Amino acid sequence: LTSIRGSLGLVIGKALGAIPEKAIDILNIAYRNTDRLMILINDILDLQKMDSGKLDYDFQIIELSELLKTAIKDNSTYAHEYNSHFVLRQSPKVHVNADPNRLMQVLSNLMSNAVKFSPPESEVTLVLETSEQQVRVSIIDQGEGIPPEFKDRLFERFTQVDSSSSRKNGGTGLGLAISKAIITKHGGTINFDSVKNKGTTFYFNLPLAESNADWVDARVSQN
């Protein structure tokens, strides 16, 4: 699949010479579908590793607001394709013990879902807030909302809210199941609130690192 994707990229980039406009459209469709297939393959591999307990985590003390800013930067091009944009409304500096790559995987999944199911020219809002010994990250969209009957099974594997909408927007039905497994591994919880025709808020809670002193001690012990 990687070879096919690379070959298509060379042809689309006109490395082999000029090609007709109609052919470019078809090649672009094929190229995008290889991206979707690679996402599906990676999701299935992650699930297999989770089931066997072999999914690796690299826990470290990280500053969460910086990770959110990076997630917005990394996903801004995707949002632009849907004529949407991300806004970080609240981001106090807090530390958590986490695998930054796995948290980025969760954020990218939730942020891309929010963009896909929001109307064009809309805003997807990220909020970071603390409460007692935990931190909450919320991703808020302005979409049509999620029907109540999906409340109890949205985080199950291969669950998609609407098959026709899923075909239009893509997706494997695995992203939320993987996200839940990752957040659970971090000692946190993930859930959502939704209001019909007003939007959906997905959020996850993580335990805070106890203090900056603990963060320094953890860094020293790792080194």
PDB file of N, CA and C in Angstrom, residues 68-80 82-89 107-116 118 122-126 139-141:
ATOM      1  N   LEU A  68      -1.695  20.704  23.107  1.00  0.00           N
ATOM      2  CA  LEU A  68      -2.902  21.151  22.413  1.00  0.00           C
ATOM      3  C   LEU A  68      -2.558  22.121  21.280  1.00  0.00           C
ATOM      4  N   LYS A  69      -1.617  23.010  21.541  1.00  0.00           N
ATOM      5  CA  LYS A  69      -1.204  23.960  20.504  1.00  0.00           C
ATOM      6  C   LYS A  69      -0.577  23.234  19.319  1.00  0.00           C
ATOM      7  N   THR A  70       0.202  22.208  19.611  1.00  0.00           N
ATOM      8  CA  THR A  70       0.803  21.408  18.538  1.00  0.00           C
ATOM      9  C   THR A  70      -0.268  20.659  17.760  1.00  0.00           C
ATOM     10  N   ALA A  71      -1.270  20.133  18.472  1.00  0.00           N
ATOM     11  CA  ALA A  71      -2.356  19.406  17.811  1.00  0.00           C
ATOM     12  C   ALA A  71      -3.127  20.322  16.857  1.00  0.00           C
ATOM     13  N   ILE A  72      -3.361  21.556  17.273  1.00  0.00           N
ATOM     14  CA  ILE A  72      -4.053  22.513  16.408  1.00  0.00           C
ATOM     15  C   ILE A  72      -3.222  22.793  15.164  1.00  0.00           C
ATOM     16  N   LYS A  73      -1.940  22.985  15.345  1.00  0.00           N
ATOM     17  CA  LYS A  73      -1.058  23.245  14.213  1.00  0.00           C
ATOM     18  C   LYS A  73      -1.031  22.064  13.249  1.00  0.00           C
ATOM     19  N   ASP A  74      -0.917  20.858  13.805  1.00  0.00           N
ATOM     20  CA  ASP A  74      -0.809  19.666  12.970  1.00  0.00           C
ATOM     21  C   ASP A  74      -2.098  19.350  12.225  1.00  0.00           C
ATOM     22  N   ASN A  75      -3.245  19.742  12.789  1.00  0.00           N
ATOM     23  CA  ASN A  75      -4.532  19.403  12.172  1.00  0.00           C
ATOM     24  C   ASN A  75      -5.186  20.575  11.449  1.00  0.00           C
ATOM     25  N   SER A  76      -4.502  21.702  11.379  1.00  0.00           N
ATOM     26  CA  SER A  76      -5.101  22.893  10.761  1.00  0.00           C
ATOM     27  C   SER A  76      -5.346  22.705   9.266  1.00  0.00           C
ATOM     28  N   THR A  77      -4.439  22.005   8.584  1.00  0.00           N
ATOM     29  CA  THR A  77      -4.630  21.771   7.144  1.00  0.00           C
ATOM     30  C   THR A  77      -5.876  20.942   6.894  1.00  0.00           C
ATOM     31  N   TYR A  78      -6.097  19.937   7.736  1.00  0.00           N
ATOM     32  CA  TYR A  78      -7.291  19.103   7.607  1.00  0.00           C
ATOM     33  C   TYR A  78      -8.555  19.942   7.813  1.00  0.00           C
ATOM     34  N   ALA A  79      -8.532  20.802   8.818  1.00  0.00           N
ATOM     35  CA  ALA A  79      -9.689  21.669   9.068  1.00  0.00           C
ATOM     36  C   ALA A  79      -9.942  22.599   7.882  1.00  0.00           C
ATOM     37  N   HIS A  80      -8.856  23.078   7.280  1.00  0.00           N
ATOM     38  CA  HIS A  80      -8.985  23.988   6.137  1.00  0.00           C
ATOM     39  C   HIS A  80      -9.711  23.309   4.980  1.00  0.00           C
ATOM     40  N   TYR A  82     -12.158  21.458   5.149  1.00  0.00           N
ATOM     41  CA  TYR A  82     -13.590  21.520   5.449  1.00  0.00           C
ATOM     42  C   TYR A  82     -14.056  22.953   5.717  1.00  0.00           C
ATOM     43  N   ASN A  83     -13.186  23.928   5.375  1.00  0.00           N
ATOM     44  CA  ASN A  83     -13.503  25.341   5.595  1.00  0.00           C
ATOM     45  C   ASN A  83     -13.837  25.639   7.057  1.00  0.00           C
ATOM     46  N   SER A  84     -13.118  24.965   7.957  1.00  0.00           N
ATOM     47  CA  SER A  84     -13.298  25.181   9.384  1.00  0.00           C
ATOM     48  C   SER A  84     -11.963  25.567  10.011  1.00  0.00           C
ATOM     49  N   HIS A  85     -11.986  25.906  11.285  1.00  0.00           N
ATOM     50  CA  HIS A  85     -10.743  26.242  11.972  1.00  0.00           C
ATOM     51  C   HIS A  85     -10.860  25.918  13.456  1.00  0.00           C
ATOM     52  N   PHE A  86      -9.713  25.735  14.095  1.00  0.00           N
ATOM     53  CA  PHE A  86      -9.654  25.425  15.517  1.00  0.00           C
ATOM     54  C   PHE A  86      -9.330  26.688  16.318  1.00  0.00           C
ATOM     55  N   VAL A  87      -9.892  26.745  17.514  1.00  0.00           N
ATOM     56  CA  VAL A  87      -9.603  27.846  18.431  1.00  0.00           C
ATOM     57  C   VAL A  87      -9.370  27.262  19.826  1.00  0.00           C
ATOM     58  N   LEU A  88      -8.275  27.662  20.466  1.00  0.00           N
ATOM     59  CA  LEU A  88      -7.981  27.251  21.834  1.00  0.00           C
ATOM     60  C   LEU A  88      -8.447  28.369  22.759  1.00  0.00           C
ATOM     61  N   ARG A  89      -9.547  28.151  23.474  1.00  0.00           N
ATOM     62  CA  ARG A  89     -10.180  29.198  24.276  1.00  0.00           C
ATOM     63  C   ARG A  89      -9.592  29.324  25.676  1.00  0.00           C
ATOM     64  N   LEU A 107      -6.273  13.223  20.388  1.00  0.00           N
ATOM     65  CA  LEU A 107      -6.663  14.579  20.006  1.00  0.00           C
ATOM     66  C   LEU A 107      -6.962  14.665  18.513  1.00  0.00           C
ATOM     67  N   SER A 108      -6.109  14.079  17.691  1.00  0.00           N
ATOM     68  CA  SER A 108      -6.311  14.132  16.239  1.00  0.00           C
ATOM     69  C   SER A 108      -7.616  13.454  15.852  1.00  0.00           C
ATOM     70  N   ASN A 109      -7.927  12.346  16.518  1.00  0.00           N
ATOM     71  CA  ASN A 109      -9.174  11.650  16.227  1.00  0.00           C
ATOM     72  C   ASN A 109     -10.385  12.502  16.590  1.00  0.00           C
ATOM     73  N   LEU A 110     -10.391  13.058  17.785  1.00  0.00           N
ATOM     74  CA  LEU A 110     -11.531  13.867  18.228  1.00  0.00           C
ATOM     75  C   LEU A 110     -11.657  15.152  17.420  1.00  0.00           C
ATOM     76  N   MET A 111     -10.520  15.762  17.104  1.00  0.00           N
ATOM     77  CA  MET A 111     -10.550  17.013  16.347  1.00  0.00           C
ATOM     78  C   MET A 111     -11.006  16.788  14.908  1.00  0.00           C
ATOM     79  N   SER A 112     -10.552  15.725  14.283  1.00  0.00           N
ATOM     80  CA  SER A 112     -10.970  15.448  12.908  1.00  0.00           C
ATOM     81  C   SER A 112     -12.453  15.094  12.852  1.00  0.00           C
ATOM     82  N   ASN A 113     -12.943  14.343  13.851  1.00  0.00           N
ATOM     83  CA  ASN A 113     -14.372  14.048  13.906  1.00  0.00           C
ATOM     84  C   ASN A 113     -15.192  15.328  14.039  1.00  0.00           C
ATOM     85  N   ALA A 114     -14.729  16.230  14.904  1.00  0.00           N
ATOM     86  CA  ALA A 114     -15.454  17.490  15.112  1.00  0.00           C
ATOM     87  C   ALA A 114     -15.541  18.294  13.822  1.00  0.00           C
ATOM     88  N   VAL A 115     -14.450  18.306  13.076  1.00  0.00           N
ATOM     89  CA  VAL A 115     -14.429  19.044  11.808  1.00  0.00           C
ATOM     90  C   VAL A 115     -15.353  18.388  10.787  1.00  0.00           C
ATOM     91  N   LYS A 116     -15.277  17.062  10.674  1.00  0.00           N
ATOM     92  CA  LYS A 116     -16.064  16.352   9.669  1.00  0.00           C
ATOM     93  C   LYS A 116     -17.557  16.535   9.854  1.00  0.00           C
ATOM     94  N   SER A 118     -19.123  19.063  11.422  1.00  0.00           N
ATOM     95  CA  SER A 118     -19.529  20.453  11.635  1.00  0.00           C
ATOM     96  C   SER A 118     -19.873  21.100  10.302  1.00  0.00           C
ATOM     97  N   SER A 122     -17.357  26.858  10.160  1.00  0.00           N
ATOM     98  CA  SER A 122     -17.631  26.817  11.593  1.00  0.00           C
ATOM     99  C   SER A 122     -16.332  26.736  12.393  1.00  0.00           C
ATOM    100  N   GLU A 123     -16.482  26.856  13.690  1.00  0.00           N
ATOM    101  CA  GLU A 123     -15.348  26.880  14.604  1.00  0.00           C
ATOM    102  C   GLU A 123     -15.397  25.656  15.507  1.00  0.00           C
ATOM    103  N   VAL A 124     -14.260  24.996  15.648  1.00  0.00           N
ATOM    104  CA  VAL A 124     -14.129  23.900  16.603  1.00  0.00           C
ATOM    105  C   VAL A 124     -13.272  24.411  17.753  1.00  0.00           C
ATOM    106  N   THR A 125     -13.823  24.349  18.951  1.00  0.00           N
ATOM    107  CA  THR A 125     -13.187  24.960  20.111  1.00  0.00           C
ATOM    108  C   THR A 125     -12.542  23.912  21.007  1.00  0.00           C
ATOM    109  N   LEU A 126     -11.332  24.201  21.448  1.00  0.00           N
ATOM    110  CA  LEU A 126     -10.643  23.372  22.425  1.00  0.00           C
ATOM    111  C   LEU A 126     -10.557  24.137  23.738  1.00  0.00           C
ATOM    112  N   ILE A 139     -13.357  19.146  23.312  1.00  0.00           N
ATOM    113  CA  ILE A 139     -13.379  19.523  21.893  1.00  0.00           C
ATOM    114  C   ILE A 139     -14.835  19.749  21.531  1.00  0.00           C
ATOM    115  N   ILE A 140     -15.178  20.980  21.181  1.00  0.00           N
ATOM    116  CA  ILE A 140     -16.565  21.391  21.018  1.00  0.00           C
ATOM    117  C   ILE A 140     -16.844  21.727  19.563  1.00  0.00           C
ATOM    118  N   ASP A 141     -17.835  21.046  18.969  1.00  0.00           N
ATOM    119  CA  ASP A 141     -18.190  21.339  17.579  1.00  0.00           C
ATOM    120  C   ASP A 141     -19.565  21.991  17.502  1.00  0.00           C
TER     121      ASP A 141
END
